[in-house]
Amino acid sequence: DVKVTQSSRYLVKRTGEKVFLECVQDMDHENMFWYRQDPGLGLRLIYFSYDVKMKEKGDIPEGYSVSREKKERFSLILESASTNQTSMYLCASMGAGGPEWEQYFGPGTRLTVT
Amino acid sequence: GQQLNQSPQSMFIQEGEDVSMNCTSSSIFNTWLWYKQDPGEGPVLLIALYKAGELTSNGRLTAQFGITRKDSFLNISASIPSDVGIYFCAGRKGSGNTGKLIFGQGTTLQVKP
């Protein structure tokens, strides 16, 4: 079974702090994704990575950056946390793609910025 | 970014009833996925569909890839209390190797014992 783990289930940070969210997958997947989930808005893609050191912006990259130094690890960075970044953050991984395009999710990190 | 139109937004049903939800789009999709999210957890993949017209079952769940490739539906038969959660559809457009998915807003299901 695919296992995707996230470093924290719950996190409380202050406005202006630098925040690191870590995601690790154990299936040697090429592709990894970061989403945020807000009520009524579904899942929105922040960034994704299709290989080590490669990254692409998703639909809502503003205020976020990412790092992928190793294949199994994908980090989401909030350079200066703001209250509108309070949300549930979900990491997902996927194999090389084609013919299967299934993403597998971690348990999520609920971030509160005060 | 574009989102899929998922309906209904929420459902409150009696245990034993059947449930139906769907996703529609103005664009053609090549892949449809259905996920379930339990409270406080990440989404879990239920069913993946790759061909127009494809009908796939997973226990009491059945999903179909619409023949026009612009829609998909999920049915749950004989609902039970543990079916409670948020159900998401997700679609992949176009060709190429990108694995980017577009998600629906979710259907929140509540089951009364």
PDB file of C-alpha atoms in Angstrom:
ATOM      1  CA  ASP A   1       0.000   0.000   0.000  1.00  0.00           C
ATOM      2  CA  VAL A   2       1.096   3.531  -0.707  1.00  0.00           C
ATOM      3  CA  LYS A   3       1.986   5.454   2.419  1.00  0.00           C
ATOM      4  CA  VAL A   4       2.081   9.228   2.483  1.00  0.00           C
ATOM      5  CA  THR A   5       2.923  10.836   5.800  1.00  0.00           C
ATOM      6  CA  GLN A   6       2.837  14.452   6.889  1.00  0.00           C
ATOM      7  CA  SER A   7       5.003  15.805   9.681  1.00  0.00           C
ATOM      8  CA  SER A   8       2.219  17.273  11.813  1.00  0.00           C
ATOM      9  CA  ARG A   9      -1.512  16.699  12.130  1.00  0.00           C
ATOM     10  CA  TYR A  10      -2.119  20.025  13.867  1.00  0.00           C
ATOM     11  CA  LEU A  11      -0.007  23.163  13.883  1.00  0.00           C
ATOM     12  CA  VAL A  12      -0.531  26.602  15.422  1.00  0.00           C
ATOM     13  CA  LYS A  13       1.709  29.443  14.282  1.00  0.00           C
ATOM     14  CA  ARG A  14       1.816  33.187  14.699  1.00  0.00           C
ATOM     15  CA  THR A  15       1.443  35.739  11.917  1.00  0.00           C
ATOM     16  CA  GLY A  16       4.801  36.419  10.284  1.00  0.00           C
ATOM     17  CA  GLU A  17       6.414  33.119  11.270  1.00  0.00           C
ATOM     18  CA  LYS A  18       8.118  30.902   8.703  1.00  0.00           C
ATOM     19  CA  VAL A  19       6.322  27.574   8.518  1.00  0.00           C
ATOM     20  CA  PHE A  20       7.545  24.273   7.106  1.00  0.00           C
ATOM     21  CA  LEU A  21       5.169  21.446   6.236  1.00  0.00           C
ATOM     22  CA  GLU A  22       6.852  18.164   5.382  1.00  0.00           C
ATOM     23  CA  CYS A  23       5.541  15.276   3.328  1.00  0.00           C
ATOM     24  CA  VAL A  24       7.162  11.891   2.792  1.00  0.00           C
ATOM     25  CA  GLN A  25       6.053   9.028   0.529  1.00  0.00           C
ATOM     26  CA  ASP A  26       7.413   5.505   0.497  1.00  0.00           C
ATOM     27  CA  MET A  27       6.434   4.345  -3.006  1.00  0.00           C
ATOM     28  CA  ASP A  28       9.252   5.888  -5.050  1.00  0.00           C
ATOM     29  CA  HIS A  29       6.689   8.114  -6.781  1.00  0.00           C
ATOM     30  CA  GLU A  30       7.891  10.728  -9.238  1.00  0.00           C
ATOM     31  CA  ASN A  31       5.052  13.190  -8.716  1.00  0.00           C
ATOM     32  CA  MET A  32       4.116  14.972  -5.495  1.00  0.00           C
ATOM     33  CA  PHE A  33       1.492  17.639  -4.839  1.00  0.00           C
ATOM     34  CA  TRP A  34       0.462  20.160  -2.190  1.00  0.00           C
ATOM     35  CA  TYR A  35      -3.186  21.207  -1.864  1.00  0.00           C
ATOM     36  CA  ARG A  36      -5.118  23.332   0.545  1.00  0.00           C
ATOM     37  CA  GLN A  37      -8.685  22.499   1.455  1.00  0.00           C
ATOM     38  CA  ASP A  38     -11.223  25.067   2.574  1.00  0.00           C
ATOM     39  CA  PRO A  39     -14.972  24.554   3.181  1.00  0.00           C
ATOM     40  CA  GLY A  40     -16.995  24.911   0.002  1.00  0.00           C
ATOM     41  CA  LEU A  41     -13.911  25.273  -2.184  1.00  0.00           C
ATOM     42  CA  GLY A  42     -12.778  21.673  -2.463  1.00  0.00           C
ATOM     43  CA  LEU A  43      -9.081  21.014  -2.981  1.00  0.00           C
ATOM     44  CA  ARG A  44      -6.947  23.657  -4.645  1.00  0.00           C
ATOM     45  CA  LEU A  45      -3.481  22.914  -5.980  1.00  0.00           C
ATOM     46  CA  ILE A  46      -0.677  25.058  -4.564  1.00  0.00           C
ATOM     47  CA  TYR A  47       2.435  23.493  -6.130  1.00  0.00           C
ATOM     48  CA  PHE A  48       3.501  20.198  -7.579  1.00  0.00           C
ATOM     49  CA  SER A  49       6.755  18.487  -8.433  1.00  0.00           C
ATOM     50  CA  TYR A  50       7.359  15.879 -11.118  1.00  0.00           C
ATOM     51  CA  ASP A  51      10.976  15.140 -10.223  1.00  0.00           C
ATOM     52  CA  VAL A  52      13.695  15.982  -7.731  1.00  0.00           C
ATOM     53  CA  LYS A  53      14.449  19.720  -7.737  1.00  0.00           C
ATOM     54  CA  MET A  54      11.624  20.313 -10.234  1.00  0.00           C
ATOM     55  CA  LYS A  55       8.525  22.271  -9.307  1.00  0.00           C
ATOM     56  CA  GLU A  56       5.576  23.914 -10.982  1.00  0.00           C
ATOM     57  CA  LYS A  57       3.030  26.386  -9.717  1.00  0.00           C
ATOM     58  CA  GLY A  58      -0.507  25.244  -9.227  1.00  0.00           C
ATOM     59  CA  ASP A  59      -3.606  27.407  -9.060  1.00  0.00           C
ATOM     60  CA  ILE A  60      -2.823  29.312  -5.839  1.00  0.00           C
ATOM     61  CA  PRO A  61       0.968  29.553  -5.344  1.00  0.00           C
ATOM     62  CA  GLU A  62       1.050  33.067  -3.885  1.00  0.00           C
ATOM     63  CA  GLY A  63       2.543  33.156  -0.404  1.00  0.00           C
ATOM     64  CA  TYR A  64       3.996  29.659  -0.701  1.00  0.00           C
ATOM     65  CA  SER A  65       7.196  28.021  -1.898  1.00  0.00           C
ATOM     66  CA  VAL A  66       8.284  24.382  -2.111  1.00  0.00           C
ATOM     67  CA  SER A  67      11.405  22.272  -1.966  1.00  0.00           C
ATOM     68  CA  ARG A  68      12.109  18.805  -3.307  1.00  0.00           C
ATOM     69  CA  GLU A  69      15.696  17.814  -2.592  1.00  0.00           C
ATOM     70  CA  LYS A  70      14.979  14.080  -2.351  1.00  0.00           C
ATOM     71  CA  LYS A  71      12.511  11.998  -4.306  1.00  0.00           C
ATOM     72  CA  GLU A  72      10.550  10.869  -1.275  1.00  0.00           C
ATOM     73  CA  ARG A  73      10.199  14.279   0.389  1.00  0.00           C
ATOM     74  CA  PHE A  74       8.265  17.371  -0.663  1.00  0.00           C
ATOM     75  CA  SER A  75       8.180  20.415   1.600  1.00  0.00           C
ATOM     76  CA  LEU A  76       5.750  23.313   1.594  1.00  0.00           C
ATOM     77  CA  ILE A  77       7.057  26.591   2.990  1.00  0.00           C
ATOM     78  CA  LEU A  78       5.069  29.586   4.156  1.00  0.00           C
ATOM     79  CA  GLU A  79       7.677  32.356   4.161  1.00  0.00           C
ATOM     80  CA  SER A  80       5.633  34.669   6.368  1.00  0.00           C
ATOM     81  CA  ALA A  81       2.440  33.069   7.629  1.00  0.00           C
ATOM     82  CA  SER A  82      -0.766  35.087   7.476  1.00  0.00           C
ATOM     83  CA  THR A  83      -4.196  34.439   8.960  1.00  0.00           C
ATOM     84  CA  ASN A  84      -5.686  33.758   5.506  1.00  0.00           C
ATOM     85  CA  GLN A  85      -3.375  30.750   5.280  1.00  0.00           C
ATOM     86  CA  THR A  86      -5.269  29.032   8.070  1.00  0.00           C
ATOM     87  CA  SER A  87      -6.435  25.869   6.337  1.00  0.00           C
ATOM     88  CA  MET A  88      -6.125  22.118   5.953  1.00  0.00           C
ATOM     89  CA  TYR A  89      -3.036  21.232   3.909  1.00  0.00           C
ATOM     90  CA  LEU A  90      -2.937  17.954   2.037  1.00  0.00           C
ATOM     91  CA  CYS A  91       0.015  16.300   0.373  1.00  0.00           C
ATOM     92  CA  ALA A  92      -0.399  13.694  -2.379  1.00  0.00           C
ATOM     93  CA  SER A  93       1.882  11.505  -4.459  1.00  0.00           C
ATOM     94  CA  MET A  94       1.510   9.736  -7.773  1.00  0.00           C
ATOM     95  CA  GLY A  95       3.649   7.444  -9.894  1.00  0.00           C
ATOM     96  CA  ALA A  96       5.105   8.315 -13.261  1.00  0.00           C
ATOM     97  CA  GLY A  97       1.672   8.690 -14.799  1.00  0.00           C
ATOM     98  CA  GLY A  98       0.085   6.859 -17.710  1.00  0.00           C
ATOM     99  CA  PRO A  99      -1.875   4.742 -17.895  1.00  0.00           C
ATOM    100  CA  GLU A 100      -2.817   5.277 -14.249  1.00  0.00           C
ATOM    101  CA  TRP A 101      -3.263   8.748 -12.788  1.00  0.00           C
ATOM    102  CA  GLU A 102      -4.199   8.004  -9.201  1.00  0.00           C
ATOM    103  CA  GLN A 103      -3.059  10.362  -6.472  1.00  0.00           C
ATOM    104  CA  TYR A 104      -2.648   9.103  -2.913  1.00  0.00           C
ATOM    105  CA  PHE A 105      -3.099  11.509  -0.042  1.00  0.00           C
ATOM    106  CA  GLY A 106      -1.543  11.959   3.365  1.00  0.00           C
ATOM    107  CA  PRO A 107      -3.662  12.536   6.500  1.00  0.00           C
ATOM    108  CA  GLY A 108      -3.426  16.316   6.262  1.00  0.00           C
ATOM    109  CA  THR A 109      -2.057  19.095   8.457  1.00  0.00           C
ATOM    110  CA  ARG A 110      -4.537  21.503   9.976  1.00  0.00           C
ATOM    111  CA  LEU A 111      -2.693  24.813  10.256  1.00  0.00           C
ATOM    112  CA  THR A 112      -3.991  27.683  12.319  1.00  0.00           C
ATOM    113  CA  VAL A 113      -2.289  31.077  12.021  1.00  0.00           C
ATOM    114  CA  THR A 114      -3.100  33.490  14.825  1.00  0.00           C
TER     115      THR A 114
ATOM    116  CA  GLY B   1      -8.525  27.553 -11.558  1.00  0.00           C
ATOM    117  CA  GLN B   2     -11.331  25.566 -13.034  1.00  0.00           C
ATOM    118  CA  GLN B   3     -13.411  23.382 -10.763  1.00  0.00           C
ATOM    119  CA  LEU B   4     -15.851  20.658 -11.487  1.00  0.00           C
ATOM    120  CA  ASN B   5     -19.517  21.137 -10.635  1.00  0.00           C
ATOM    121  CA  GLN B   6     -20.354  18.509  -8.059  1.00  0.00           C
ATOM    122  CA  SER B   7     -23.870  17.962  -6.749  1.00  0.00           C
ATOM    123  CA  PRO B   8     -25.528  17.784  -4.424  1.00  0.00           C
ATOM    124  CA  GLN B   9     -23.446  19.786  -1.956  1.00  0.00           C
ATOM    125  CA  SER B  10     -24.833  17.799   0.963  1.00  0.00           C
ATOM    126  CA  MET B  11     -27.180  14.910   1.656  1.00  0.00           C
ATOM    127  CA  PHE B  12     -28.853  13.697   4.820  1.00  0.00           C
ATOM    128  CA  ILE B  13     -30.297  10.232   4.388  1.00  0.00           C
ATOM    129  CA  GLN B  14     -31.648   7.302   6.352  1.00  0.00           C
ATOM    130  CA  GLU B  15     -29.539   4.191   6.788  1.00  0.00           C
ATOM    131  CA  GLY B  16     -30.340   1.673   4.059  1.00  0.00           C
ATOM    132  CA  GLU B  17     -31.150   4.255   1.404  1.00  0.00           C
ATOM    133  CA  ASP B  18     -29.285   4.486  -1.885  1.00  0.00           C
ATOM    134  CA  VAL B  19     -27.246   7.603  -2.689  1.00  0.00           C
ATOM    135  CA  SER B  20     -26.340   9.208  -5.983  1.00  0.00           C
ATOM    136  CA  MET B  21     -24.010  12.129  -6.674  1.00  0.00           C
ATOM    137  CA  ASN B  22     -22.465  13.473  -9.848  1.00  0.00           C
ATOM    138  CA  CYS B  23     -19.862  15.760 -11.339  1.00  0.00           C
ATOM    139  CA  THR B  24     -20.162  17.725 -14.547  1.00  0.00           C
ATOM    140  CA  SER B  25     -17.889  19.928 -16.595  1.00  0.00           C
ATOM    141  CA  SER B  26     -17.970  21.893 -19.812  1.00  0.00           C
ATOM    142  CA  SER B  27     -14.627  20.292 -20.734  1.00  0.00           C
ATOM    143  CA  ILE B  28     -13.706  16.763 -21.732  1.00  0.00           C
ATOM    144  CA  PHE B  29     -11.809  14.664 -19.198  1.00  0.00           C
ATOM    145  CA  ASN B  30      -9.667  11.579 -19.800  1.00  0.00           C
ATOM    146  CA  THR B  31      -9.744  10.298 -16.245  1.00  0.00           C
ATOM    147  CA  TRP B  32     -12.291  10.448 -13.427  1.00  0.00           C
ATOM    148  CA  LEU B  33     -11.478   9.599  -9.836  1.00  0.00           C
ATOM    149  CA  TRP B  34     -13.738   9.389  -6.804  1.00  0.00           C
ATOM    150  CA  TYR B  35     -12.410   9.934  -3.276  1.00  0.00           C
ATOM    151  CA  LYS B  36     -13.897   9.756   0.216  1.00  0.00           C
ATOM    152  CA  GLN B  37     -12.652  11.867   3.096  1.00  0.00           C
ATOM    153  CA  ASP B  38     -13.436  10.953   6.687  1.00  0.00           C
ATOM    154  CA  PRO B  39     -13.523  13.811   9.207  1.00  0.00           C
ATOM    155  CA  GLY B  40     -10.005  14.994  10.032  1.00  0.00           C
ATOM    156  CA  GLU B  41      -8.346  12.660   7.525  1.00  0.00           C
ATOM    157  CA  GLY B  42      -6.979  12.847   3.995  1.00  0.00           C
ATOM    158  CA  PRO B  43      -9.037  11.689   0.973  1.00  0.00           C
ATOM    159  CA  VAL B  44      -8.924   7.990   0.162  1.00  0.00           C
ATOM    160  CA  LEU B  45      -9.292   6.755  -3.409  1.00  0.00           C
ATOM    161  CA  LEU B  46     -12.498   4.771  -4.005  1.00  0.00           C
ATOM    162  CA  ILE B  47     -12.724   4.241  -7.749  1.00  0.00           C
ATOM    163  CA  ALA B  48     -10.696   5.233 -10.835  1.00  0.00           C
ATOM    164  CA  LEU B  49     -12.239   5.423 -14.322  1.00  0.00           C
ATOM    165  CA  TYR B  50     -10.249   5.643 -17.549  1.00  0.00           C
ATOM    166  CA  LYS B  51     -12.642   4.975 -20.454  1.00  0.00           C
ATOM    167  CA  ALA B  52     -15.806   6.721 -21.597  1.00  0.00           C
ATOM    168  CA  GLY B  53     -18.812   4.612 -20.678  1.00  0.00           C
ATOM    169  CA  GLU B  54     -16.822   2.584 -18.141  1.00  0.00           C
ATOM    170  CA  LEU B  55     -18.854   1.333 -15.183  1.00  0.00           C
ATOM    171  CA  THR B  56     -16.835   0.162 -12.170  1.00  0.00           C
ATOM    172  CA  SER B  57     -17.907  -1.191  -8.785  1.00  0.00           C
ATOM    173  CA  ASN B  58     -16.151  -1.347  -5.448  1.00  0.00           C
ATOM    174  CA  GLY B  59     -18.389  -3.166  -2.973  1.00  0.00           C
ATOM    175  CA  ARG B  60     -21.553  -1.116  -2.553  1.00  0.00           C
ATOM    176  CA  LEU B  61     -20.093   1.716  -4.629  1.00  0.00           C
ATOM    177  CA  THR B  62     -20.572   2.047  -8.378  1.00  0.00           C
ATOM    178  CA  ALA B  63     -19.147   4.820 -10.553  1.00  0.00           C
ATOM    179  CA  GLN B  64     -19.495   5.585 -14.231  1.00  0.00           C
ATOM    180  CA  PHE B  65     -17.439   7.601 -16.699  1.00  0.00           C
ATOM    181  CA  GLY B  66     -19.993   9.516 -18.769  1.00  0.00           C
ATOM    182  CA  ILE B  67     -20.182   8.729 -22.458  1.00  0.00           C
ATOM    183  CA  THR B  68     -19.678  12.391 -23.365  1.00  0.00           C
ATOM    184  CA  ARG B  69     -16.545  12.425 -21.133  1.00  0.00           C
ATOM    185  CA  LYS B  70     -17.883  15.539 -19.436  1.00  0.00           C
ATOM    186  CA  ASP B  71     -19.472  13.890 -16.426  1.00  0.00           C
ATOM    187  CA  SER B  72     -19.278  11.083 -13.916  1.00  0.00           C
ATOM    188  CA  PHE B  73     -21.543   9.758 -11.200  1.00  0.00           C
ATOM    189  CA  LEU B  74     -21.117   7.761  -8.006  1.00  0.00           C
ATOM    190  CA  ASN B  75     -23.812   5.583  -6.467  1.00  0.00           C
ATOM    191  CA  ILE B  76     -23.774   4.073  -2.998  1.00  0.00           C
ATOM    192  CA  SER B  77     -26.271   1.324  -2.361  1.00  0.00           C
ATOM    193  CA  ALA B  78     -27.804   0.427   1.016  1.00  0.00           C
ATOM    194  CA  SER B  79     -25.981   3.161   2.937  1.00  0.00           C
ATOM    195  CA  ILE B  80     -24.577   2.492   6.408  1.00  0.00           C
ATOM    196  CA  PRO B  81     -23.414   4.925   9.120  1.00  0.00           C
ATOM    197  CA  SER B  82     -19.726   4.549   8.207  1.00  0.00           C
ATOM    198  CA  ASP B  83     -20.468   5.986   4.747  1.00  0.00           C
ATOM    199  CA  VAL B  84     -20.531   9.393   6.443  1.00  0.00           C
ATOM    200  CA  GLY B  85     -17.925  11.771   5.040  1.00  0.00           C
ATOM    201  CA  ILE B  86     -17.132  14.045   2.130  1.00  0.00           C
ATOM    202  CA  TYR B  87     -17.027  12.562  -1.351  1.00  0.00           C
ATOM    203  CA  PHE B  88     -14.920  14.270  -4.017  1.00  0.00           C
ATOM    204  CA  CYS B  89     -14.762  13.767  -7.730  1.00  0.00           C
ATOM    205  CA  ALA B  90     -11.557  14.605  -9.571  1.00  0.00           C
ATOM    206  CA  GLY B  91     -10.819  14.766 -13.266  1.00  0.00           C
ATOM    207  CA  ARG B  92      -7.725  14.845 -15.454  1.00  0.00           C
ATOM    208  CA  LYS B  93      -7.838  16.709 -18.717  1.00  0.00           C
ATOM    209  CA  GLY B  94      -5.869  16.487 -21.904  1.00  0.00           C
ATOM    210  CA  SER B  95      -2.843  14.595 -22.969  1.00  0.00           C
ATOM    211  CA  GLY B  96       0.758  14.671 -21.931  1.00  0.00           C
ATOM    212  CA  ASN B  97       2.305  13.440 -18.753  1.00  0.00           C
ATOM    213  CA  THR B  98       0.879  15.923 -16.308  1.00  0.00           C
ATOM    214  CA  GLY B  99      -0.907  14.344 -13.392  1.00  0.00           C
ATOM    215  CA  LYS B 100      -2.736  17.511 -12.409  1.00  0.00           C
ATOM    216  CA  LEU B 101      -6.275  16.870 -11.247  1.00  0.00           C
ATOM    217  CA  ILE B 102      -9.234  19.214 -10.960  1.00  0.00           C
ATOM    218  CA  PHE B 103     -11.470  18.586  -7.960  1.00  0.00           C
ATOM    219  CA  GLY B 104     -15.156  19.084  -7.341  1.00  0.00           C
ATOM    220  CA  GLN B 105     -16.306  20.999  -4.266  1.00  0.00           C
ATOM    221  CA  GLY B 106     -17.362  17.800  -2.513  1.00  0.00           C
ATOM    222  CA  THR B 107     -20.625  16.187  -1.398  1.00  0.00           C
ATOM    223  CA  THR B 108     -21.084  15.901   2.354  1.00  0.00           C
ATOM    224  CA  LEU B 109     -23.015  12.770   3.257  1.00  0.00           C
ATOM    225  CA  GLN B 110     -24.708  12.221   6.597  1.00  0.00           C
ATOM    226  CA  VAL B 111     -26.453   8.935   7.398  1.00  0.00           C
ATOM    227  CA  LYS B 112     -29.057   8.642  10.113  1.00  0.00           C
ATOM    228  CA  PRO B 113     -29.055   5.223  11.803  1.00  0.00           C
TER     229      PRO B 113
END
